[in-house]
XYZ file of C-alpha atoms in Angstrom:
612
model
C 35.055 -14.010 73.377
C 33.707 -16.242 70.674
C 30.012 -15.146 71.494
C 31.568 -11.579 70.951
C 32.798 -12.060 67.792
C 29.622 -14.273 66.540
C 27.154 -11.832 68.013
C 28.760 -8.764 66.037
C 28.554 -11.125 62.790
C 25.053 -11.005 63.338
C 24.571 -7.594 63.130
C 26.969 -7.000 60.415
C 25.119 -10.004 58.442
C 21.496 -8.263 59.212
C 22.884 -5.069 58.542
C 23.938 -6.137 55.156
C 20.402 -8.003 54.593
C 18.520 -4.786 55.097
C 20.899 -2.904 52.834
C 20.736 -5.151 50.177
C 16.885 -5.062 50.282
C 16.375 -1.268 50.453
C 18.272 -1.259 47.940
C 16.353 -3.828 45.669
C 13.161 -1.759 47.141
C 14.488 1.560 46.123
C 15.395 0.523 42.303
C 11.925 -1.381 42.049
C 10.165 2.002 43.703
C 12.180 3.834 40.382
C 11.560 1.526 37.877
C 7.733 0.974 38.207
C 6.753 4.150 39.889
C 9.145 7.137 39.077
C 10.503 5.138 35.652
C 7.869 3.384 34.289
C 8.818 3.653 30.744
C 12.398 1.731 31.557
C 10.489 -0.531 33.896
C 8.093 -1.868 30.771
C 11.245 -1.768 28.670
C 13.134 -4.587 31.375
C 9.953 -6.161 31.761
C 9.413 -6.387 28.186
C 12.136 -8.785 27.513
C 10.875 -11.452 30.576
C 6.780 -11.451 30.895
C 5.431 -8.627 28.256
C 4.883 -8.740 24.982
C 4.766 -5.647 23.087
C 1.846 -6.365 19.818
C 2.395 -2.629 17.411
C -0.285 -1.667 16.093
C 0.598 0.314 12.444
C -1.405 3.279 11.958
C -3.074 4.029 8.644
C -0.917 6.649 6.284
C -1.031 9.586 5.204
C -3.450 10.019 2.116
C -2.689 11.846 -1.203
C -4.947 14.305 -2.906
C -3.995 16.450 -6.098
C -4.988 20.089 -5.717
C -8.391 19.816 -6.981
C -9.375 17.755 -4.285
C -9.032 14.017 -6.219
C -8.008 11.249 -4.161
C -4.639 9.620 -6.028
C -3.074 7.626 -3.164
C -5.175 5.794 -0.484
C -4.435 2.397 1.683
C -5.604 -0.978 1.428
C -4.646 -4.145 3.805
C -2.149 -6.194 3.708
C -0.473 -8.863 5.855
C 2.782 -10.251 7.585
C 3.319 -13.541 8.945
C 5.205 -13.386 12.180
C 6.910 -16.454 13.607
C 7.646 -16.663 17.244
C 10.534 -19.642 17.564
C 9.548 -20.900 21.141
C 6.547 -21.205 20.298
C 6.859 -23.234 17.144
C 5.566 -26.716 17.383
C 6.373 -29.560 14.683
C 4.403 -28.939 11.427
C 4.141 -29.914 8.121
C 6.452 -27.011 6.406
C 5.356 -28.003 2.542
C 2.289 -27.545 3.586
C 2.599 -24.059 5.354
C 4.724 -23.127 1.999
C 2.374 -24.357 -0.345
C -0.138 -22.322 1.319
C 1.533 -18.838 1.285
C 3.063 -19.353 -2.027
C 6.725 -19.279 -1.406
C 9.537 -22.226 -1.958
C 10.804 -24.486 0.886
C 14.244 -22.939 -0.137
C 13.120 -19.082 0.688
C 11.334 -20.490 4.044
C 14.795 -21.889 5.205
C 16.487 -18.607 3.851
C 14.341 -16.775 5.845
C 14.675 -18.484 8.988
C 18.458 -18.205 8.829
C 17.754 -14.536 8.141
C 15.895 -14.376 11.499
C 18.161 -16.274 13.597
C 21.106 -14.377 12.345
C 21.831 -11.589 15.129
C 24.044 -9.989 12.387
C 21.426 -9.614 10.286
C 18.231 -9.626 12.752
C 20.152 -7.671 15.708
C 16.906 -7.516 17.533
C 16.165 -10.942 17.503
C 14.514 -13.190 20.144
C 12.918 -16.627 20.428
C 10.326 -15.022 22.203
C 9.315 -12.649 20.209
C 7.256 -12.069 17.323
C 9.811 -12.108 14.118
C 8.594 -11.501 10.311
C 8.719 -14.186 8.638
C 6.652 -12.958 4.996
C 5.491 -9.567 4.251
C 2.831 -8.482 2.203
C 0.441 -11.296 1.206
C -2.047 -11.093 -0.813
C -6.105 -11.244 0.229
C -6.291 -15.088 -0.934
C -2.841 -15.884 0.331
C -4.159 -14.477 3.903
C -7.556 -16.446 3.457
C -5.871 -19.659 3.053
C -3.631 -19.402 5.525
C -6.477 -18.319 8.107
C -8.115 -21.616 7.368
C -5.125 -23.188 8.205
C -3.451 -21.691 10.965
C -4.589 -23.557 13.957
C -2.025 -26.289 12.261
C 0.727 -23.465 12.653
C 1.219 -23.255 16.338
C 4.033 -20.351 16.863
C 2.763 -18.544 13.556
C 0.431 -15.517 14.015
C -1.154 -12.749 11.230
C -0.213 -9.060 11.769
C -2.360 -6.224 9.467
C -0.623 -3.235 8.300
C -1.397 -0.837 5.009
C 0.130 -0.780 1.232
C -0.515 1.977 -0.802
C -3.000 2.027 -3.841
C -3.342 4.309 -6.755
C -5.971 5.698 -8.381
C -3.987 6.637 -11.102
C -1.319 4.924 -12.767
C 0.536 8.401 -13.387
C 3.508 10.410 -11.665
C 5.145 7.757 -10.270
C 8.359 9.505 -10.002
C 6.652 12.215 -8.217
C 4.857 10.435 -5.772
C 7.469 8.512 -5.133
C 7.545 4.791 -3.167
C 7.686 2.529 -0.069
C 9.984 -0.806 0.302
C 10.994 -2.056 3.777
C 13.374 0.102 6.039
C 17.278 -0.356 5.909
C 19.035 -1.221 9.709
C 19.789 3.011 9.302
C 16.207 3.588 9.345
C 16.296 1.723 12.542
C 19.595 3.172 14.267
C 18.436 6.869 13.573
C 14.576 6.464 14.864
C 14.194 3.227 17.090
C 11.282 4.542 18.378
C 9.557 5.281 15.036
C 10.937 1.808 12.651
C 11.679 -1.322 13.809
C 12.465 -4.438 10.886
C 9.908 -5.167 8.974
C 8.447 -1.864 8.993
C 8.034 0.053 5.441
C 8.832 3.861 5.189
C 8.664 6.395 2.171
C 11.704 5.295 -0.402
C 11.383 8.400 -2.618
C 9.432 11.279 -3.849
C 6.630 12.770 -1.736
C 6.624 9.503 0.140
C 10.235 10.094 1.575
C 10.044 14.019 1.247
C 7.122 13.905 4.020
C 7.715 10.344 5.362
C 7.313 12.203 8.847
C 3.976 13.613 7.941
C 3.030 10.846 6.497
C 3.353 7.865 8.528
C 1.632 8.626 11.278
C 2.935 6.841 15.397
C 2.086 3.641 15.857
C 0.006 1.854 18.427
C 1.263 -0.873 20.940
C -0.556 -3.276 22.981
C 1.045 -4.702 26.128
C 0.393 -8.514 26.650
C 1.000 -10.202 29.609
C 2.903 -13.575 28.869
C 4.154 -16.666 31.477
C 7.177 -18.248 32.014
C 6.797 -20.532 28.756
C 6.408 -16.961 26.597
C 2.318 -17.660 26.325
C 0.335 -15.051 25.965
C -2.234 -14.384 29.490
C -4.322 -11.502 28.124
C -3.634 -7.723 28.063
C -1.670 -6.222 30.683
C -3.237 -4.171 33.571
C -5.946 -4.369 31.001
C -4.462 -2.912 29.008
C -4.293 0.662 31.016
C -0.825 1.290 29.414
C -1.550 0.190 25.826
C -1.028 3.190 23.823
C -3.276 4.111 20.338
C -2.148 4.427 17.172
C -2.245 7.970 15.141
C -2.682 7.694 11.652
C -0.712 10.177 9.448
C -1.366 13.123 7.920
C -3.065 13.479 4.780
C -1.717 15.856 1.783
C -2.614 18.098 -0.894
C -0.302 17.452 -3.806
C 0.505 20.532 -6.081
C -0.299 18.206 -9.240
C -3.280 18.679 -11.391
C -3.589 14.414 -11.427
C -5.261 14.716 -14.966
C -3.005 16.913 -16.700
C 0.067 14.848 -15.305
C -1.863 12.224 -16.788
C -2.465 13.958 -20.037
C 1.696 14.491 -20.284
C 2.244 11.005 -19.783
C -0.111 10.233 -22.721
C 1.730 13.111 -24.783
C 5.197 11.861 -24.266
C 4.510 8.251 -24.728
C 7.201 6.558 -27.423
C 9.550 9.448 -26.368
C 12.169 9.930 -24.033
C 12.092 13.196 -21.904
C 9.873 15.090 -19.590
C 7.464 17.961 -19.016
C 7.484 20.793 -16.161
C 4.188 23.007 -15.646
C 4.691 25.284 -12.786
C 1.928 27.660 -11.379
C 4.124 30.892 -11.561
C 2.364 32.708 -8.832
C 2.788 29.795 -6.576
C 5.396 27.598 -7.754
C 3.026 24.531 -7.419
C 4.557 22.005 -9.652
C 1.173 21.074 -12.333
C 2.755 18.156 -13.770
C 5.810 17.107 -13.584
C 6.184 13.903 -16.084
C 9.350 11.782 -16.842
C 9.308 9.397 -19.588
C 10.293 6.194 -20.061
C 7.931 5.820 -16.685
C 6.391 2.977 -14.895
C 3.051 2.100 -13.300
C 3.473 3.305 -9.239
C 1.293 -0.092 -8.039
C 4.913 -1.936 -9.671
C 6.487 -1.093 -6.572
C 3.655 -2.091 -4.231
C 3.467 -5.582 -2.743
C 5.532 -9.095 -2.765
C 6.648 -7.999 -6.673
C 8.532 -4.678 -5.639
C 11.628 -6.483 -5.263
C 11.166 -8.392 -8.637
C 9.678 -5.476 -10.461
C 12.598 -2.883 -9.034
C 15.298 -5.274 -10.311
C 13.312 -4.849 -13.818
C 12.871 -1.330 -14.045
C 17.020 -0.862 -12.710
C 17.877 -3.167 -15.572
C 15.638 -1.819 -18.299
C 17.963 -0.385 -20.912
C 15.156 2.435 -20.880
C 16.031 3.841 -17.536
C 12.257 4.122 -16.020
C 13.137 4.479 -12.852
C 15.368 7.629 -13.786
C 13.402 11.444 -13.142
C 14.760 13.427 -16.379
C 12.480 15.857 -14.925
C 15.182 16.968 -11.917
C 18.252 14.882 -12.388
C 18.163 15.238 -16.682
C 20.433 17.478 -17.612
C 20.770 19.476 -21.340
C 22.383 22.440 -22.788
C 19.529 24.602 -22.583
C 19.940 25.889 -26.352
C 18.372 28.632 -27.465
C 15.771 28.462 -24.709
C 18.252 29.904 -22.943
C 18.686 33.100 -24.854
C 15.653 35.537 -23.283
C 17.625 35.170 -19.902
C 21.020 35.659 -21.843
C 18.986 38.881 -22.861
C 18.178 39.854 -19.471
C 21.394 40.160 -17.521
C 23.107 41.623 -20.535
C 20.538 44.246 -19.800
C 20.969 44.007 -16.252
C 24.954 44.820 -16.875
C 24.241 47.357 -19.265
C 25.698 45.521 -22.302
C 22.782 46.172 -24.752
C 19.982 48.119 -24.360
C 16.221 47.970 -25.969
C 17.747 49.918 -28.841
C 20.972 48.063 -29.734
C 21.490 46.889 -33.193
C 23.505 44.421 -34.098
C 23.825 42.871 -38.324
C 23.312 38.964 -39.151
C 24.350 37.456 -41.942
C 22.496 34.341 -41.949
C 24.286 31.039 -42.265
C 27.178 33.308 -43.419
C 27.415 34.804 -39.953
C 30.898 34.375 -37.977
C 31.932 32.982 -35.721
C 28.806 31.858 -35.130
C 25.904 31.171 -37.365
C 22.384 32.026 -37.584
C 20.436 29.369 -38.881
C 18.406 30.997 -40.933
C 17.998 34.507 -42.953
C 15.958 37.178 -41.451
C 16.475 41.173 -41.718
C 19.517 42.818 -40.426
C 20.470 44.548 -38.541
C 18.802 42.876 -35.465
C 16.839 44.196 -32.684
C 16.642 42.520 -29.375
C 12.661 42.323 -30.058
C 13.086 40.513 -33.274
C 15.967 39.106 -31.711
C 14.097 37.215 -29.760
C 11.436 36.610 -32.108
C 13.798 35.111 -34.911
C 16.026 33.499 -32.336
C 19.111 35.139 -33.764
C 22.430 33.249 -32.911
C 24.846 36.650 -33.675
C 22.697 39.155 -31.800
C 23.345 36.892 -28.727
C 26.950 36.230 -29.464
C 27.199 40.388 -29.747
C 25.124 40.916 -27.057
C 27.238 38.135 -24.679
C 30.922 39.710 -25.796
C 29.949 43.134 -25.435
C 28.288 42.754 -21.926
C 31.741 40.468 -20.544
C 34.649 42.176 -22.361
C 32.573 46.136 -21.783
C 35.684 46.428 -19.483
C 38.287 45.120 -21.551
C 40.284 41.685 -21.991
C 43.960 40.830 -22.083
C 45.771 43.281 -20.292
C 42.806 43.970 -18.211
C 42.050 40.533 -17.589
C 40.879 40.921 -14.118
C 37.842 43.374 -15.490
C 37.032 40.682 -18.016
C 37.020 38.308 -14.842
C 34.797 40.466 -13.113
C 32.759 40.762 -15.742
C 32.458 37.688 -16.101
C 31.573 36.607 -12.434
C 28.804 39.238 -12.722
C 26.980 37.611 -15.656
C 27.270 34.102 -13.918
C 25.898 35.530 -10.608
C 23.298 37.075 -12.899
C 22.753 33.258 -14.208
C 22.132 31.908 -11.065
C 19.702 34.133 -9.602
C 17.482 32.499 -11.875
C 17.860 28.944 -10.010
C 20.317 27.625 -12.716
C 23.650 26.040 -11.476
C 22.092 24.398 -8.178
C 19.835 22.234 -6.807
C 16.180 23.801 -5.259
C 16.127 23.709 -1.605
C 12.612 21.847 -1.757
C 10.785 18.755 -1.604
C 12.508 16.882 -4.702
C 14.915 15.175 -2.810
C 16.066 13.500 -6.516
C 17.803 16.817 -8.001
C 21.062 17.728 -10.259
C 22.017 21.115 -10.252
C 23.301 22.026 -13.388
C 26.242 23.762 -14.522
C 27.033 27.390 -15.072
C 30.564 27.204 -15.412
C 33.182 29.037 -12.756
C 36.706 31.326 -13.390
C 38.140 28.478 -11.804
C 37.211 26.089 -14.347
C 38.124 28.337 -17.385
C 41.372 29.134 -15.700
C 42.126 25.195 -15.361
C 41.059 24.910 -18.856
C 42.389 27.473 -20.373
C 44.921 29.403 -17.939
C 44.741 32.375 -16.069
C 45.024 34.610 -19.306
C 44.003 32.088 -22.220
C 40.358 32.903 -22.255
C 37.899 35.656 -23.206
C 34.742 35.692 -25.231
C 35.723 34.323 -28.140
C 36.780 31.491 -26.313
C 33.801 30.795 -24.505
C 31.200 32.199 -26.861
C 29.085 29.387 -27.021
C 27.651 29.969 -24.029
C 26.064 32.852 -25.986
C 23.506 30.391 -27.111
C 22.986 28.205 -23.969
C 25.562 25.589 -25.542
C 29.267 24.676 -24.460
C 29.957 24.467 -20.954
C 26.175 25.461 -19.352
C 24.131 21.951 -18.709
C 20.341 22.358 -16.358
C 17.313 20.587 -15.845
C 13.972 20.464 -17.100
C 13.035 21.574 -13.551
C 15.424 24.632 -14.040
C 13.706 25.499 -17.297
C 10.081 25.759 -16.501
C 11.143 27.991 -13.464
C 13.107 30.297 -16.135
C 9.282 30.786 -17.670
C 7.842 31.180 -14.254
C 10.439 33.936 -13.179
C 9.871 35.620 -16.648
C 6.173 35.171 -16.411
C 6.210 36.730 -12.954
C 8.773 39.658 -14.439
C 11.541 38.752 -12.359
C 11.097 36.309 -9.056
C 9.765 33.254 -8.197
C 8.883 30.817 -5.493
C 10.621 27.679 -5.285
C 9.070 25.027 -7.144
C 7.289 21.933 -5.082
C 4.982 19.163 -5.012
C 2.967 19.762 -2.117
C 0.983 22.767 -0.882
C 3.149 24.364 1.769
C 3.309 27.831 2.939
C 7.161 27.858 4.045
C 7.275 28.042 0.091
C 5.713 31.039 -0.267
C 8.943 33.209 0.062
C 9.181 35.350 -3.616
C 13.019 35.173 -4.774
C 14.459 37.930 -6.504
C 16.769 37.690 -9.201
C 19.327 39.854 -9.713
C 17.806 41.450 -13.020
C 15.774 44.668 -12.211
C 11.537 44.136 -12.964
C 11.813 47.157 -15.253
C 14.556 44.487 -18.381
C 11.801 42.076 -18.732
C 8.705 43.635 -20.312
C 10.530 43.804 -23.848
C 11.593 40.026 -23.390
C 7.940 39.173 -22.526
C 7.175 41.457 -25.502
C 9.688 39.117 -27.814
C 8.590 35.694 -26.521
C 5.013 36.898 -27.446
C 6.025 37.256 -30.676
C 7.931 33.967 -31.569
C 4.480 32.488 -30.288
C 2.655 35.146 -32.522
C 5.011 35.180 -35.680
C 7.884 33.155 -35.039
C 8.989 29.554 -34.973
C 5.982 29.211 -32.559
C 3.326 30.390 -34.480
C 2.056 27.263 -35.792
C 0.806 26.075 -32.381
C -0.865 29.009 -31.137
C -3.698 28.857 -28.714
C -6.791 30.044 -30.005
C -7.463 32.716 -27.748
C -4.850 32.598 -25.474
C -1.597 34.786 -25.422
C 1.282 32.796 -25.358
C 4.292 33.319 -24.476
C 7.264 31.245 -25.148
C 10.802 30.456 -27.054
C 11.769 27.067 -29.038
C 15.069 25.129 -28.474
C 17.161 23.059 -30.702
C 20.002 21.489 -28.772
C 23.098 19.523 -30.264
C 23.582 16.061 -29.254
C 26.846 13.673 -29.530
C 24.815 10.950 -29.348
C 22.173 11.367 -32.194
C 19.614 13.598 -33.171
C 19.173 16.898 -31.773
C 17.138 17.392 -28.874
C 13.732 19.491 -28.565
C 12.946 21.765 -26.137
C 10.349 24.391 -25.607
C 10.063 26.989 -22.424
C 6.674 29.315 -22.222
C 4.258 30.493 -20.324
C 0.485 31.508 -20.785
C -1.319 33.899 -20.571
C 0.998 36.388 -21.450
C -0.163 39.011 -18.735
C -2.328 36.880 -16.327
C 0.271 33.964 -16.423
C -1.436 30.612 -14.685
C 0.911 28.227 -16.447
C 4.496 28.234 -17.065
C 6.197 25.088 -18.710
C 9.333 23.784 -20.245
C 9.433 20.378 -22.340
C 12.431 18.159 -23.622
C 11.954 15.796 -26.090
C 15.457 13.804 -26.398
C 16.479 12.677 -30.360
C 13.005 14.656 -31.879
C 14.955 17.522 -33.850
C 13.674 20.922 -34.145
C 11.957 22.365 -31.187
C 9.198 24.252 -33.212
C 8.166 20.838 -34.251
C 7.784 18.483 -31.622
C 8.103 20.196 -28.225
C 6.405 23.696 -28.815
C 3.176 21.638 -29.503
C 3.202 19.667 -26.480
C 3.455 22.772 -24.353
C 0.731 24.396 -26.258
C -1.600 20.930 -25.776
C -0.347 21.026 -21.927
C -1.118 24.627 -21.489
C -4.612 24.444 -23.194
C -5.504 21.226 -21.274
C -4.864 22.890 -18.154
C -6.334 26.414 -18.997
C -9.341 24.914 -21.004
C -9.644 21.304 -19.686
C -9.865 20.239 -23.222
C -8.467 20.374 -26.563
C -10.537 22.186 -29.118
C -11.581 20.150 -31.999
C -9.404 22.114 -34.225
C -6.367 21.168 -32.530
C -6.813 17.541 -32.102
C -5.038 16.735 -35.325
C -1.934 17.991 -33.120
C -2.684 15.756 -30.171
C -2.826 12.709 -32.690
C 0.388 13.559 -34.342
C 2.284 14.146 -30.845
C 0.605 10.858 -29.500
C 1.487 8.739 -32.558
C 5.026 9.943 -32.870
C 8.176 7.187 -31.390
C 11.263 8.543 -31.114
C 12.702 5.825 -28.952
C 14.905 3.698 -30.788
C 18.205 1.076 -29.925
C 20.185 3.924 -31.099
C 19.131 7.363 -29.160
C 20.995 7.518 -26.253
């Protein structure tokens, strides 16, 4: 009975013994043959080492072909804790150029799974990013004292150009998001694109990286490359771009706004390449390149000056009387005015609002335009909202209303461009429902709201906004949406709302103020120009300048718009910096007659403790 019951054991024991191995056989068939990927991942963590190897990024050319961001080498120290062996730390520190105190920060930092979730004794860790050629030449010297520490290579970038740093944009070291949303792509440590065109195409950019697979023993030393190296994979650099920037005449801005706070937009209108797009107060791009970024960031975020902010897209003004040949435009559009409508100015007399200067009367929408006439716009704005009544007929004032703000918007103003400036504000063209809450449902009509006659009150947009106003008028009535690099998904023309047929007489009156208006002192010597000056009221000092146009007036290749905070009139200060930007560009130089203007924009500081 008892050999019964012990021979049946047996075979249940065996039975078991063979199960347990097929089973073990079956997984191990899966993981190495059908699964290989998850096999190398399990292995990974006992005897392989995966080594990355970072591929080279992305270039940046302008669109005449001249190189403005390229790579150079720099290097990490990594720090493998098993494999550390007692060393003489001041030394290592000394060597490297950092403090004892940030090497013990650091190694906290590493061994904190909090911090360093990914952490492992037995694998490679960074210890210090970016040093510098010496820094790496010293410590080569010197690291067969440094058992445990080991040099990895990867790229910074490197300007040609110390221009358009908001534009281009920056790299600094990814977040743990970075990570969690594309493990595959960033692990810590790595560096991605932090702004501009660097985060706008950080996928185009950065290119996949390379890994090799080492073979390690039970102690974590490396053997040599595994299955020599048959499963190492290459790395792929990135994509190089062509930026939409004319380099030199971004530089040229730069130089023209210096001492000033504000910012210039050229836009090809055809294309809606951005030229230039400058922002000043601006910084140096190589500031935020290398072991400094950190300090140099905390700088620029701290300087009262606000560097680091792009007035260019995020800036926004009342657009002033810049504003007023698209004011003329949808009241056309809506049949408020026509070519032939007449309305009287009184000068500085006028009411309720006042021109600010005399001129004949009455006032066509051609010298309108020309003269920049506050009470034809105010006429032209009431008559076009309240055509169907107010009051009683408040909801066809309403209507109205909506009309001329859908009108407004067509035009790009009131929100942000669905592009490649990630760094955007949209604006402001003011709702019903935020008259209503302001005024009530029946407490507001023209009167009320008139000075958005004269692109004040309520309406706020962005430099960006601007120049695309002069490249929709320069194209008679669409554009494409502005960008920074040559694309073709931004090809697409938009339509505004305003029929092609309103905005030959507009063209015809921003000729003029460029011919015989408050733009006539900056003309281009053979060039028709087109444009219309902008003086805008500030609370917080002087007024502010501002200048839209576009040349040549019927083969437009530039369109531009330029705000110069605290300068005062826009005739003065930024009508000639749009003329010097447009002739740069269409010329490639200034003509000797005109460098007396180039001197006196140069020379001229408006930034002082007071302008806000």
């Amino acid at each position: 009975m008892k050999n019964d019951i012990y021979n049946s054991r047996k075979y249940i024991i065996g039975a078991m013994a063979i199960i347990t191995i097929g089973i073990y056989l079956i997984r191990l068939f899966f993981l190495q043959i059908v699964n290989y990927d998850e096999y190398l991942t399990i292995a990974g963590n006992n005897a392989l080492l995966k080594k990355t190897n970072f591929p080279a990024r992305g270039l940046l050319y302008d669109r005449n072909g001249e190189l403005v961001v390229y790579n150079k080498i720099a290097y990490d120290v990594m720090i493998t804790m098993k494999e550390v062996k007692p060393f003489d730390t001041l030394d290592f520190c000394r060597t490297v150029n950092i403090t004892h105190e940030y090497f013990d920060q650091r190694i906290a930092e590493i061994k904190n799974r909090k911090v360093n979730r990914g952490y492992s004794p037995y694998t490679p860790q960074v210890l210090i990013t970016q040093l510098s050629e010496k820094e790496n030449g010293a410590l080569q010297e010197k690291l067969y004292k440094f058992q445990g520490f080991e040099l990895r290579n990867h790229t910074l970038r490197e300007y040609a150009y110390p221009y358009g740093a908001h534009l281009l944009g920056s790299l600094g070291e990814v977040s743990q998001k970075n990570i969690d949303d594309d493990p595959v792509a960033y692990s810590q440590g790595d560096y991605a694109g932090q702004s501009g065109v660097e985060l706008a195409y950080e996928k185009r950019l950065r290119g996949q990286k390379g890994i090799n697979y080492m073979l390690r023993d039970s102690r974590g030393r490396i053997k040599g490359r595994y299955e020599d190296g048959k499963f190492d994979e290459v790395p792929m650099s990135g994509e190089s771009l062509i930026l939409s920037i004319d380099i030199l005449l971004q530089g040229y801005g730069e130089k023209l706004l210096q001492g000033k706070r504000g910012s210039v937009v050229a836009i090809e209108p055809h294309t809606g390449e951005i030229l230039a797009m400058v922002s000043n107060p601006a910084y140096d791009p190589s500031m935020l390149v290398g072991r400094e970024r950190s300090a140099n960031y905390r700088k620029l975020l701290n300087d009262p000056l606000k560097p680091l902010l792009n007035r260019a897209t995020t800036g926004m003004y009342s657009p002033g009387s810049t504003f007023k040949p698209l004011q003329a435009l949808v009241c056309l559009q809506e049949g408020g005015i026509t070519t032939s409508s007449l309305y009287p100015c009184s000068g500085p007399g006028s009411s309720p609002i006042k021109c600010t200067h005399n001129h004949g009367s009455p006032v066509s929408l051609l010298n309108a335009v020309e003269q920049s006439c506050n009470p034809y716009f105010w006429n032209a704005f009431r008559t076009t909202i309240e055509k169907d009544g107010y009051g009683k007929n408040n909801e066809s004032f309403k209507a109205s209303y909506n009309r001329w703000r859908e009108n407004v918007m067509s035009f790009g103003y009131g929100e942000k461009f669905e592009c490649d400036l990630n760094e955007q504000s949209g604006g402001n063209v003011p709702s019903e429902k935020y008259f209503n809450k302001m005024f009530g449902e029946k407490g507001w009509r023209a009167l009320t709201i008139r000075s958005l006659s004269i692109g004040q009150g309520e309406i706020s947009c962005t430099p960006l906004q601007m120049a695309n106003l002069a490249a929709i008028i320069a194209n008679r009535g669409y554009y494409c949406t502005p960008h920074t690099v040559r694309d073709a998904k931004y090809s697409k023309k938009n339509y505004t709302k305003v029929d092609a047929k309103h905005f030959d007489v507009v063209v015809e009156g921003m000729w003029r103020v460029c011919e015989f208006g408050t733009g006539r002192h900056y003309k281009i010597e053979g060039v028709p120009m087109c444009g219309k000056t902008g003086t805008v009221q500030n609370n917080h000092g002087k007024d502010h300048s501002l200048f839209i146009g576009f040349a040549p007036k019927d083969d437009p290749k530039i369109a531009i718009a330029v705000v110069v905070e605290n300068a005062g009139f826009g005739a003065t200060w930024a009508n000639p910096i749009a003329s010097l930007m447009m002739e740069k560009y269409l010329n490639r130089e200034i003509t000797e007659g005109r460098l007396w203007v180039e001197d006196r924009i140069v020379n001229a500081n408006f930034i002082t403790p007071n302008a806000q």
